[in-house]
Coordinates of C-alpha atoms and ligand atoms in Angstrom, one line a residue:
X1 CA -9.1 -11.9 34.6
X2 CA -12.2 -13.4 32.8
X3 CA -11.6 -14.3 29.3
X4 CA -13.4 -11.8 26.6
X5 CA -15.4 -14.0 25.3
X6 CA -17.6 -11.1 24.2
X7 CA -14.4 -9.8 21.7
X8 CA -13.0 -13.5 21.0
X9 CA -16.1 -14.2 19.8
X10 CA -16.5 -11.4 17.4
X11 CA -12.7 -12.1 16.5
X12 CA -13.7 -16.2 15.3
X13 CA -16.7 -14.5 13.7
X14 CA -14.0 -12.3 11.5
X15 CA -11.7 -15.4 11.0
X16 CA -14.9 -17.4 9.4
X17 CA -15.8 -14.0 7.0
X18 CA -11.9 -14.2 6.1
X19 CA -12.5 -18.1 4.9
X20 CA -15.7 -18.2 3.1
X21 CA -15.2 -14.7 1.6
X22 CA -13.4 -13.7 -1.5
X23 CA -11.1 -10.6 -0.4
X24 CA -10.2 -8.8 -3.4
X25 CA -9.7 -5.4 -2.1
X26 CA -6.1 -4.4 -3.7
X27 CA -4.7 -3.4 -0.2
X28 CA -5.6 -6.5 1.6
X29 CA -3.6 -9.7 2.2
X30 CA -3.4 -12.4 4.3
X31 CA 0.2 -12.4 6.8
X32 CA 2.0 -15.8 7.7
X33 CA 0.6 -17.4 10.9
X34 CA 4.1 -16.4 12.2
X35 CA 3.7 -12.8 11.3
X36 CA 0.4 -12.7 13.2
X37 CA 1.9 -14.5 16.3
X38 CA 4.8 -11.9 16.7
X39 CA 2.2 -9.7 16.5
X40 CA 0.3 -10.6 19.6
X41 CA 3.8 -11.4 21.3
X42 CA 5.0 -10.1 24.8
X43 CA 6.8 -7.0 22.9
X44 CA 4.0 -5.2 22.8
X45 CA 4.6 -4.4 26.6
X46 CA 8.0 -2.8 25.9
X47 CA 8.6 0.6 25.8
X48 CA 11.6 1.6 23.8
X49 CA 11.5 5.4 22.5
X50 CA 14.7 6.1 20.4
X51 CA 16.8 3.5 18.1
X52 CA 18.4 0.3 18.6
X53 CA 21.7 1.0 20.9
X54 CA 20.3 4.3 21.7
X55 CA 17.2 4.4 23.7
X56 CA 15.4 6.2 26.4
X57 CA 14.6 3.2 28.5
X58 CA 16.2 0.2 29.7
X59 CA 15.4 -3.5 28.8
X60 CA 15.8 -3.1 24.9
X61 CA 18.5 -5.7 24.6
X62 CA 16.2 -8.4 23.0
X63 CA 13.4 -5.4 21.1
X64 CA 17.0 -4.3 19.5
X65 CA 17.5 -7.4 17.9
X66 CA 14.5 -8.0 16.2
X67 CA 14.4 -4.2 15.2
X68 CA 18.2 -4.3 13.7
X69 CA 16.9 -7.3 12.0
X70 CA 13.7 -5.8 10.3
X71 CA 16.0 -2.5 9.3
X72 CA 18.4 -4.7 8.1
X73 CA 16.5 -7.5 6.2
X74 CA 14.3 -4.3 4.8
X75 CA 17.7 -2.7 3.6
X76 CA 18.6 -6.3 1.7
X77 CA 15.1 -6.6 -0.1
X78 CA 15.8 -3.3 -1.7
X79 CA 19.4 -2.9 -1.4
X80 CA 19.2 0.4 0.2
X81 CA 21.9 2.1 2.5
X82 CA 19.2 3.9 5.0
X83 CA 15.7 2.3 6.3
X84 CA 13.4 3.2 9.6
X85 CA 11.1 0.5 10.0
X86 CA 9.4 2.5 13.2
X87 CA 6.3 4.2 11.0
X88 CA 2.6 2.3 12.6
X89 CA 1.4 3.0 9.1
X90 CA 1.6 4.3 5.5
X91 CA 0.3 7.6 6.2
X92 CA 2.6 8.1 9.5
X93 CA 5.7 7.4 7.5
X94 CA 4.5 9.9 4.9
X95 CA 3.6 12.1 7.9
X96 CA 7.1 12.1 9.2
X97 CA 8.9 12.2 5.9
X98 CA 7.3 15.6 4.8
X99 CA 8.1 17.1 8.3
X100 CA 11.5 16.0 7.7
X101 CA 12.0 17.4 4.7
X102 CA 9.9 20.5 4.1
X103 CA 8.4 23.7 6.2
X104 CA 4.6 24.8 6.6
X105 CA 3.4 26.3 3.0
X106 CA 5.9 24.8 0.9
X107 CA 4.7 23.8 -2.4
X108 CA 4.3 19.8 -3.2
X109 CA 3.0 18.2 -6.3
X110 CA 1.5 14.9 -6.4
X111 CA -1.2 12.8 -8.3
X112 CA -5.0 13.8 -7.8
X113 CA -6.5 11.8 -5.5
X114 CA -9.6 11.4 -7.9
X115 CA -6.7 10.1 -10.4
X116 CA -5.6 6.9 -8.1
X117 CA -3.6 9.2 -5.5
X118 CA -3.2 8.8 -2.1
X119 CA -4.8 11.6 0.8
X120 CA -1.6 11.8 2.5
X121 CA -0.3 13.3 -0.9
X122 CA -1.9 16.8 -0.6
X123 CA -5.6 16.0 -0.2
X124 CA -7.0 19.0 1.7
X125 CA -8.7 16.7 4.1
X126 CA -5.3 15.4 5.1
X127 CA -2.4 17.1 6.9
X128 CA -0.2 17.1 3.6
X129 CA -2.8 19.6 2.1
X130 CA -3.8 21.5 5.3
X131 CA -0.1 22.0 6.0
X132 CA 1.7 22.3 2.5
X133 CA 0.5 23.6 -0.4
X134 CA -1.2 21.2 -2.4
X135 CA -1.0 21.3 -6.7
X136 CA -1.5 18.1 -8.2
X137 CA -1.0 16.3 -12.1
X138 CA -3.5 13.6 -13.3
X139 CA -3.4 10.8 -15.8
X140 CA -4.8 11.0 -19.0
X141 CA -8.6 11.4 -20.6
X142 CA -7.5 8.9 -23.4
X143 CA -5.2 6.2 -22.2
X144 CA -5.1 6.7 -18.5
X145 CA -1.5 7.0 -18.1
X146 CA -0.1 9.1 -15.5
X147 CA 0.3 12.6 -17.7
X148 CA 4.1 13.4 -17.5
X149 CA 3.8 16.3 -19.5
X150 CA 1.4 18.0 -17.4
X151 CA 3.2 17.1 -13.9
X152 CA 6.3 19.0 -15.9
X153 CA 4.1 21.6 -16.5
X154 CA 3.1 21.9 -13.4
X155 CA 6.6 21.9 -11.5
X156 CA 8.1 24.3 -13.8
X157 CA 4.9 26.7 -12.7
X158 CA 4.4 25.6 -8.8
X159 CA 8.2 25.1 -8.7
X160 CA 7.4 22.4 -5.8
X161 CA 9.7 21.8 -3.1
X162 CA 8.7 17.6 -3.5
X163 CA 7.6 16.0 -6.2
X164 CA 5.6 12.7 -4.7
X165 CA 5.1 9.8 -7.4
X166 CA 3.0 6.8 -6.6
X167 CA -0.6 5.9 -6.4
X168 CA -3.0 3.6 -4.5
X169 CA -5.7 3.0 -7.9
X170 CA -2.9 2.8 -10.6
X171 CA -2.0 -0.5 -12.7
X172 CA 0.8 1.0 -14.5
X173 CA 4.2 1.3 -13.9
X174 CA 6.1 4.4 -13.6
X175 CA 9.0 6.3 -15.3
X176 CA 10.8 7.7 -12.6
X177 CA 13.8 8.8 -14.7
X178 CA 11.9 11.1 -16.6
X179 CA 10.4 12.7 -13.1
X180 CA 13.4 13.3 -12.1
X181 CA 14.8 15.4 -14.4
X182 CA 12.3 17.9 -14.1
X183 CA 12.7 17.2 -10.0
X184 CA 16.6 18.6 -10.5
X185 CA 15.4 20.8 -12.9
X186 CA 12.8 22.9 -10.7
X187 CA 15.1 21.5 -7.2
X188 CA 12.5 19.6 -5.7
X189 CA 13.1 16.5 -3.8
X190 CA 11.6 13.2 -5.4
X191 CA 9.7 10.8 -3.0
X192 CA 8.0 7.2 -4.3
X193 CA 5.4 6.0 -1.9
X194 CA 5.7 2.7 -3.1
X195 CA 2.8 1.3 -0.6
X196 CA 0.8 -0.5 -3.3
X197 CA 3.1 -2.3 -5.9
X198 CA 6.4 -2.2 -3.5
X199 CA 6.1 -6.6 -3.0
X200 CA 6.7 -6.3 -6.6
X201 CA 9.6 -4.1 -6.7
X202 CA 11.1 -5.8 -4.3
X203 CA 11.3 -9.1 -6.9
X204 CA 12.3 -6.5 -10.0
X205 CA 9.0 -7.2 -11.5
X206 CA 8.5 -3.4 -11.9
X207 CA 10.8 -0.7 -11.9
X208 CA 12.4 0.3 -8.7
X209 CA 11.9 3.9 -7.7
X210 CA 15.1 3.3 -5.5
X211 CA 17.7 4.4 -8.3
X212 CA 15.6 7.7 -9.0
X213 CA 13.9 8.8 -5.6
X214 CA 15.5 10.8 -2.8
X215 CA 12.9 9.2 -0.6
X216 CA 10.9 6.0 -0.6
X217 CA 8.1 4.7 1.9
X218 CA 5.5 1.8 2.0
X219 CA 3.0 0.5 3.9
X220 CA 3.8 -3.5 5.2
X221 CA 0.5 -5.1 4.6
X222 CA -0.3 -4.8 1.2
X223 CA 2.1 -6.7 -1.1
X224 CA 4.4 -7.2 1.2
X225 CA 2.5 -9.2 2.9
X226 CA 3.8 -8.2 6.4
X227 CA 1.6 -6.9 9.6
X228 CA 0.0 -3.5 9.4
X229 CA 2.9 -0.8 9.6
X230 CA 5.0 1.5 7.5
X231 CA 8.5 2.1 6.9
X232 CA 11.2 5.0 5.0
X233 CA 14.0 4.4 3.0
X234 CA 16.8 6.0 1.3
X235 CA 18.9 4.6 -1.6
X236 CA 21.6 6.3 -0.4
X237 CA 22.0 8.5 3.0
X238 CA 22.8 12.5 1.9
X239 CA 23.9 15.3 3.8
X240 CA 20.6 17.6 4.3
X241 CA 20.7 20.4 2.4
X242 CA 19.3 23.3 5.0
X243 CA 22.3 23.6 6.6
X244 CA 21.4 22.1 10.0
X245 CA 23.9 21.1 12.3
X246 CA 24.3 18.9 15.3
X247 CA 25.6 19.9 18.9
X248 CA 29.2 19.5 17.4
X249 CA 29.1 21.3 14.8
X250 CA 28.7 18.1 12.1
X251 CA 26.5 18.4 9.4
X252 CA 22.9 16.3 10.2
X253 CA 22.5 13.7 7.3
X254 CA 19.3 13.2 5.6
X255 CA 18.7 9.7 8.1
X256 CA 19.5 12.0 10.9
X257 CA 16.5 14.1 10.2
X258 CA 14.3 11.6 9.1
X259 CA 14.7 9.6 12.1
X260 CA 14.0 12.4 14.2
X261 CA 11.1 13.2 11.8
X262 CA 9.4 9.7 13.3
X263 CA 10.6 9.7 16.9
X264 CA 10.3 12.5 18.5
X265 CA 8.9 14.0 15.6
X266 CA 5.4 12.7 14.7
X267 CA 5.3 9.4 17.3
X268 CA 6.4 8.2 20.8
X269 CA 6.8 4.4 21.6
X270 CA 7.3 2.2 18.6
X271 CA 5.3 -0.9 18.5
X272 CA 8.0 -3.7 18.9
X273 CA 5.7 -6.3 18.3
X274 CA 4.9 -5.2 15.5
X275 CA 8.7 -4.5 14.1
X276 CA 9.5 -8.4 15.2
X277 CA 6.3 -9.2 13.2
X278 CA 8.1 -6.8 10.5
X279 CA 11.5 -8.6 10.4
X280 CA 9.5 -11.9 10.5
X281 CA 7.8 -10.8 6.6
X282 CA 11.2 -9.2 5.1
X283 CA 12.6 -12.4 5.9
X284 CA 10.2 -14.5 4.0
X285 CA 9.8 -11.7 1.2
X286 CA 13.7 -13.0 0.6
X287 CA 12.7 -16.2 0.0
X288 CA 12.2 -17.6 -3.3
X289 CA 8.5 -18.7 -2.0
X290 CA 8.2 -15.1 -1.8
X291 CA 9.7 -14.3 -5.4
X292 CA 6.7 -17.6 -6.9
X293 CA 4.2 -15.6 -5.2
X294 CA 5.3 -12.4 -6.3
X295 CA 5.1 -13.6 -10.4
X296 CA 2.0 -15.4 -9.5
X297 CA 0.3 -12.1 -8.8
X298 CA 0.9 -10.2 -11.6
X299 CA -0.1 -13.5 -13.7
X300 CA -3.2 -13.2 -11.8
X301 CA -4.0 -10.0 -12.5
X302 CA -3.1 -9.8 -16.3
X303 CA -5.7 -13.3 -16.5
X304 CA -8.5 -11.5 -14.0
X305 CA -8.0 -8.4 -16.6
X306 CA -8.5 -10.6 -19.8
X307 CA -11.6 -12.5 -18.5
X308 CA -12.8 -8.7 -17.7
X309 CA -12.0 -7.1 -20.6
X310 CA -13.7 -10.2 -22.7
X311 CA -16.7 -9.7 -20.9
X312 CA -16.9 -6.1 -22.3
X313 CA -15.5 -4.4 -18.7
X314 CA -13.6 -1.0 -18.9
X315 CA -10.5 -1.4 -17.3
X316 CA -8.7 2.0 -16.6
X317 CA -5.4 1.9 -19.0
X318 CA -6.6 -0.7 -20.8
X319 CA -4.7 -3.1 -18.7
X320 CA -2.7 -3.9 -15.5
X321 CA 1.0 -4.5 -15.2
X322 CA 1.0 -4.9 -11.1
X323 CA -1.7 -6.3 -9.0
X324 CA -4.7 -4.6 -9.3
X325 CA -7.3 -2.7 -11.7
X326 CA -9.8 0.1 -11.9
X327 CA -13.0 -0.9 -13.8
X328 CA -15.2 1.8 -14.6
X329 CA -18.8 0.6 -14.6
X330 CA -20.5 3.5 -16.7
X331 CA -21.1 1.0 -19.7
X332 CA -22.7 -1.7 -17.2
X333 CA -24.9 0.8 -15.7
X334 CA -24.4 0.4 -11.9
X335 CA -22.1 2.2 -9.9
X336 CA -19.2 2.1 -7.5
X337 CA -21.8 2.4 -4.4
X338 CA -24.3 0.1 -5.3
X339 CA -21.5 -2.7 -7.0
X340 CA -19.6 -2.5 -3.6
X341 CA -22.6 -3.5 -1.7
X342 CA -24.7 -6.2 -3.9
X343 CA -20.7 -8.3 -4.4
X344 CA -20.6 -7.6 -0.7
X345 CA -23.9 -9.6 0.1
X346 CA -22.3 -12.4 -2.2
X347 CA -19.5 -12.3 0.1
X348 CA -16.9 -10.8 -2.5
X349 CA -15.4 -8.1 -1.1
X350 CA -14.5 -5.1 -3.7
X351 CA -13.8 -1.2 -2.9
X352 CA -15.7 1.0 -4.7
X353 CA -13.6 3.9 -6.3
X354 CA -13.9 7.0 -8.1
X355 CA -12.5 6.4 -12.2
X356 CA -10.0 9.5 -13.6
X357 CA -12.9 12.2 -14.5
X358 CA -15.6 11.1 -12.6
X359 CA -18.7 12.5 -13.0
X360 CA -20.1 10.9 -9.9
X361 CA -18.8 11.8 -5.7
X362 CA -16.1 9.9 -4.3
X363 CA -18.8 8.6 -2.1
X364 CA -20.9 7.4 -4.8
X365 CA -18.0 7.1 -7.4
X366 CA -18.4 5.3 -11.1
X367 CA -15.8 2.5 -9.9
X368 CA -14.3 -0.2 -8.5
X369 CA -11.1 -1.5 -7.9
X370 CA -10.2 -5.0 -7.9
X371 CA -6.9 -6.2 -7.0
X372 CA -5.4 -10.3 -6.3
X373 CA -2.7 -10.3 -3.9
X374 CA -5.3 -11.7 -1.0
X375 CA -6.8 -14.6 -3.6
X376 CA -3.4 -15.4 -4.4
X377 CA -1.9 -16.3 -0.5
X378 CA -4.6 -18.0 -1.0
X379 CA -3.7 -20.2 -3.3
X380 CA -5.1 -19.5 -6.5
X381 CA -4.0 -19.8 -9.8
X382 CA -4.1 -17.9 -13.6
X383 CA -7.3 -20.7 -14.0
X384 CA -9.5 -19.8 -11.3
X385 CA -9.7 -15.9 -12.5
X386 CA -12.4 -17.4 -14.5
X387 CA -14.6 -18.2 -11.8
X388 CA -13.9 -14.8 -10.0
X389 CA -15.1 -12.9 -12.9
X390 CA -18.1 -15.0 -13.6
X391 CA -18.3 -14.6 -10.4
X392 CA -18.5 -10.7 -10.0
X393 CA -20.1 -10.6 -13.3
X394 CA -23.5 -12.7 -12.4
X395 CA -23.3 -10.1 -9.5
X396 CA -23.7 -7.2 -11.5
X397 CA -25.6 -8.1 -13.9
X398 CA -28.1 -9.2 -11.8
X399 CA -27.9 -6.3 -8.6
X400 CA -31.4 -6.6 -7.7
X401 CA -31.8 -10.3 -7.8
X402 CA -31.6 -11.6 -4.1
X403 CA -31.8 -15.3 -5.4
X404 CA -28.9 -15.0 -7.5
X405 CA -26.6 -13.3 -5.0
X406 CA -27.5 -15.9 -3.0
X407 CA -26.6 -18.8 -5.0
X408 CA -23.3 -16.9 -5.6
X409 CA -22.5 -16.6 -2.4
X410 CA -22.7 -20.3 -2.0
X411 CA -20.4 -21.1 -4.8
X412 CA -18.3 -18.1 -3.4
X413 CA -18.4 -19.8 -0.4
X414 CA -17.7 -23.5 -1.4
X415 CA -15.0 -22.5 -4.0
X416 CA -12.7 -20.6 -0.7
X417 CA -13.6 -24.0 0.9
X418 CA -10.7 -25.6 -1.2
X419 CA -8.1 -22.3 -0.2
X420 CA -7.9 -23.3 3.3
X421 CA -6.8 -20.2 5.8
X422 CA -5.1 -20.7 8.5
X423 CA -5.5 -24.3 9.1
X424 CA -3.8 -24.0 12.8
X425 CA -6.5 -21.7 13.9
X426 CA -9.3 -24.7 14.1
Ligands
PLP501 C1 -2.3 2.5 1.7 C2 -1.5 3.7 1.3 C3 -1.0 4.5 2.3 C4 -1.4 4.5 3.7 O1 -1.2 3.4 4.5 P1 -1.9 3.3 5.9 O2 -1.1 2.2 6.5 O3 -3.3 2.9 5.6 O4 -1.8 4.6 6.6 C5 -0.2 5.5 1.9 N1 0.1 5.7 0.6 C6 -0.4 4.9 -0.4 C7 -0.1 5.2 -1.8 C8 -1.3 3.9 -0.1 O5 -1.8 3.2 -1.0

């Protein structure tokens, strides 16, 4: 067969917009050269439906190792009794743990997506709000804190079968406790998606939703740092409370269902590859590399929020405890749209995002969010936030000034010539 040059071509062209560019979308990060070579490794030709030691096919000695490895490195991080690292993504392990655990038109609660939600938590453009029934709770007008006392409100009236905390725009922590009690008080299950901040929890640098949540999923490729995939875990394995029962007779536990919620439930073939590529990243978020990088992040974040805030930027909360923020741009005049695409053609690459009580479309929105976890694999340090927000600022401030965008794109460009990425690759 002929090489591609035609792809591998476009591929080098994406490696060189990865180097000279500043990636500071919040969900982005760059994986170990090792966790991008098990990616592209010879598992990917392996078919191996079902779980390790109990599969539909034959060959899966060597694909079980590496996925008992990644279930039971993932189960270390987080000291966890139950974890299925078979989910391709966020939104499929969120896919498979509501059909585990609820039925069509069952009530579920979770933060607005306007608010710093997630779609896979009852948006009606997503299954979870086409399938369930979607109420939501928000954060607040004042301080931008996630409003406990309506989302207790609202369970006591919605009396929700799941309560779903966790957010993909939010740089707060949470207070699981307290969502819990009202969980047991109106019997609904508690479930943290933890995609965003969970690199964090895993080094205790914010609170762990494992000692509160029934259920707890993530994506692999944002702070963890891993290859694009998702995974479910349970604190501690229960016995399901619907009453279902296996060919013998034995009550099903909770990791019965939720296994079956993934395969045959919701996918077919997991993507081996991809679970090596997993067990590769939970082993090196167990090193103490991992725990430097994981403090250096939210030092990064709380200096990038400083030089903002000094520069007269509105950052959602006030603040950021994890690794990201939400600025809202009302005050400078320019909005989420327009600011995603002038830092784009300076090569700094930004979502735009709607702010809690927008007043603008989520496809113009007043916002954007900014996080640090991809600046700082690369290398960078509390003292180069500086530049970054000058940066962004000079941007801004001057939208419709090609010169200027230009002349930050080259010091964009020359300052992410001293982070080198991926050396190796030539
Ligand atoms: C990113 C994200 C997901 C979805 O992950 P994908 O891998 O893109 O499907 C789910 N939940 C939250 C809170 C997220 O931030």
């Amino acid at each position: 067969m002929q090489r591609d040059t035609l792809v591998f071509d476009i591929i080098q062209k994406e490696l060189q917009r990865q180097r000279h560019g500043l990636e500071l979308i919040a969900s982005e990060n760059f994986t170990s050269l090792q966790v991008m070579q098990a990616t592209g490794c010879v598992m990917t030709n392996k078919y191996a439906e079902g779980y390790p030691g109990r599969r539909y096919y034959g060959g899966c000695e060597f694909v079980d190792q590496t996925e008992q490895l990644a279930i039971e490195r993932l189960k270390q991080i987080f000291g966890c009794e139950y974890a299925n690292v078979q989910p391709h993504s966020g939104a499929q392990a969120n896919g498979a743990l509501l059909l585990a655990i609820l039925q069509p038109g069952d009530p579920i609660l979770g933060l607005d997506l306007s608010m710093g939600g997630h779609l896979t938590h009852g948006s009606p453009v997503n299954f979870s709000g086409k399938i369930y029934q979607p109420h939501f709770y928000g954060v607040t007008r004042e301080e931008g804190l996630v409003d406990y006392e309506m989302l207790e409100a609202q369970a006591r009236k919605v009396k929700p079968k799941l309560i779903i905390c966790g957010a993909s725009a939010y740089s707060r922590d949470w207070d699981y406790a307290r969502i819990r009690r009202v969980a047991d008080e109106v019997g609904a299950f508690l479930f943290c998606d933890m995609a965003h901040p969970a690199g964090l929890i895993a080094k205790n640098l914010l609170s762990s939703p494992f000692e509160h949540c029934h259920f707890v999923t993530s994506t692999t490729h944002k702070t963890l740092r891993g290859p694009r995939g998702g995974v479910i875990m349970m604190k501690k394995d229960f016995e399901n409370p619907f009453g279902l029962k296996d060919a013998k007779g034995n009550i099903r536990m909770m990791s019965n269902l939720i296994d079956m919620a993934v395969f045959p439930g919701t996918q077919g073939g997991p993507l081996e590859h991809v679970i090596a590529a997993k067990a590769i990243a939970f082993g090196e978020i167990l090193s103490d590399e991992f725990t430097d990088y994981a403090r250096q992040i939210v030092s990064n974040a709380q200096a990038m929020a400083g030089a903002f805030v000094a520069k007269g930027y509105q950052i959602i909360s006030g603040g950021t405890e994890n690794h990201l923020m939400l600025i809202d741009l009302r005050n400078k005049n320019i909005t989420g749209k327009k600011a995603e695409q002038v830092l784009n053609n300076a090569d700094i690459t930004i979502n735009k995002n709607m702010v809690p009580y927008d007043d603008k479309s989520a496809f113009v929105t007043s916002g954007i969010r900014v996080g640090v976890p991809a600046i700082t694999t690369r290398g960078m340090k509390e003292e180069h936030m500086q530049f970054v927000v000058n940066a962004i600022d000079n941007v801004l401030m001057n939208a419709d000034d090609e010169n200027t965008i230009a002349t930050v794109r080259k010091s964009v460009n020359e300052f992410m010539n001293s982070f080198p990425l991926y050396p190796e690759l030539g």
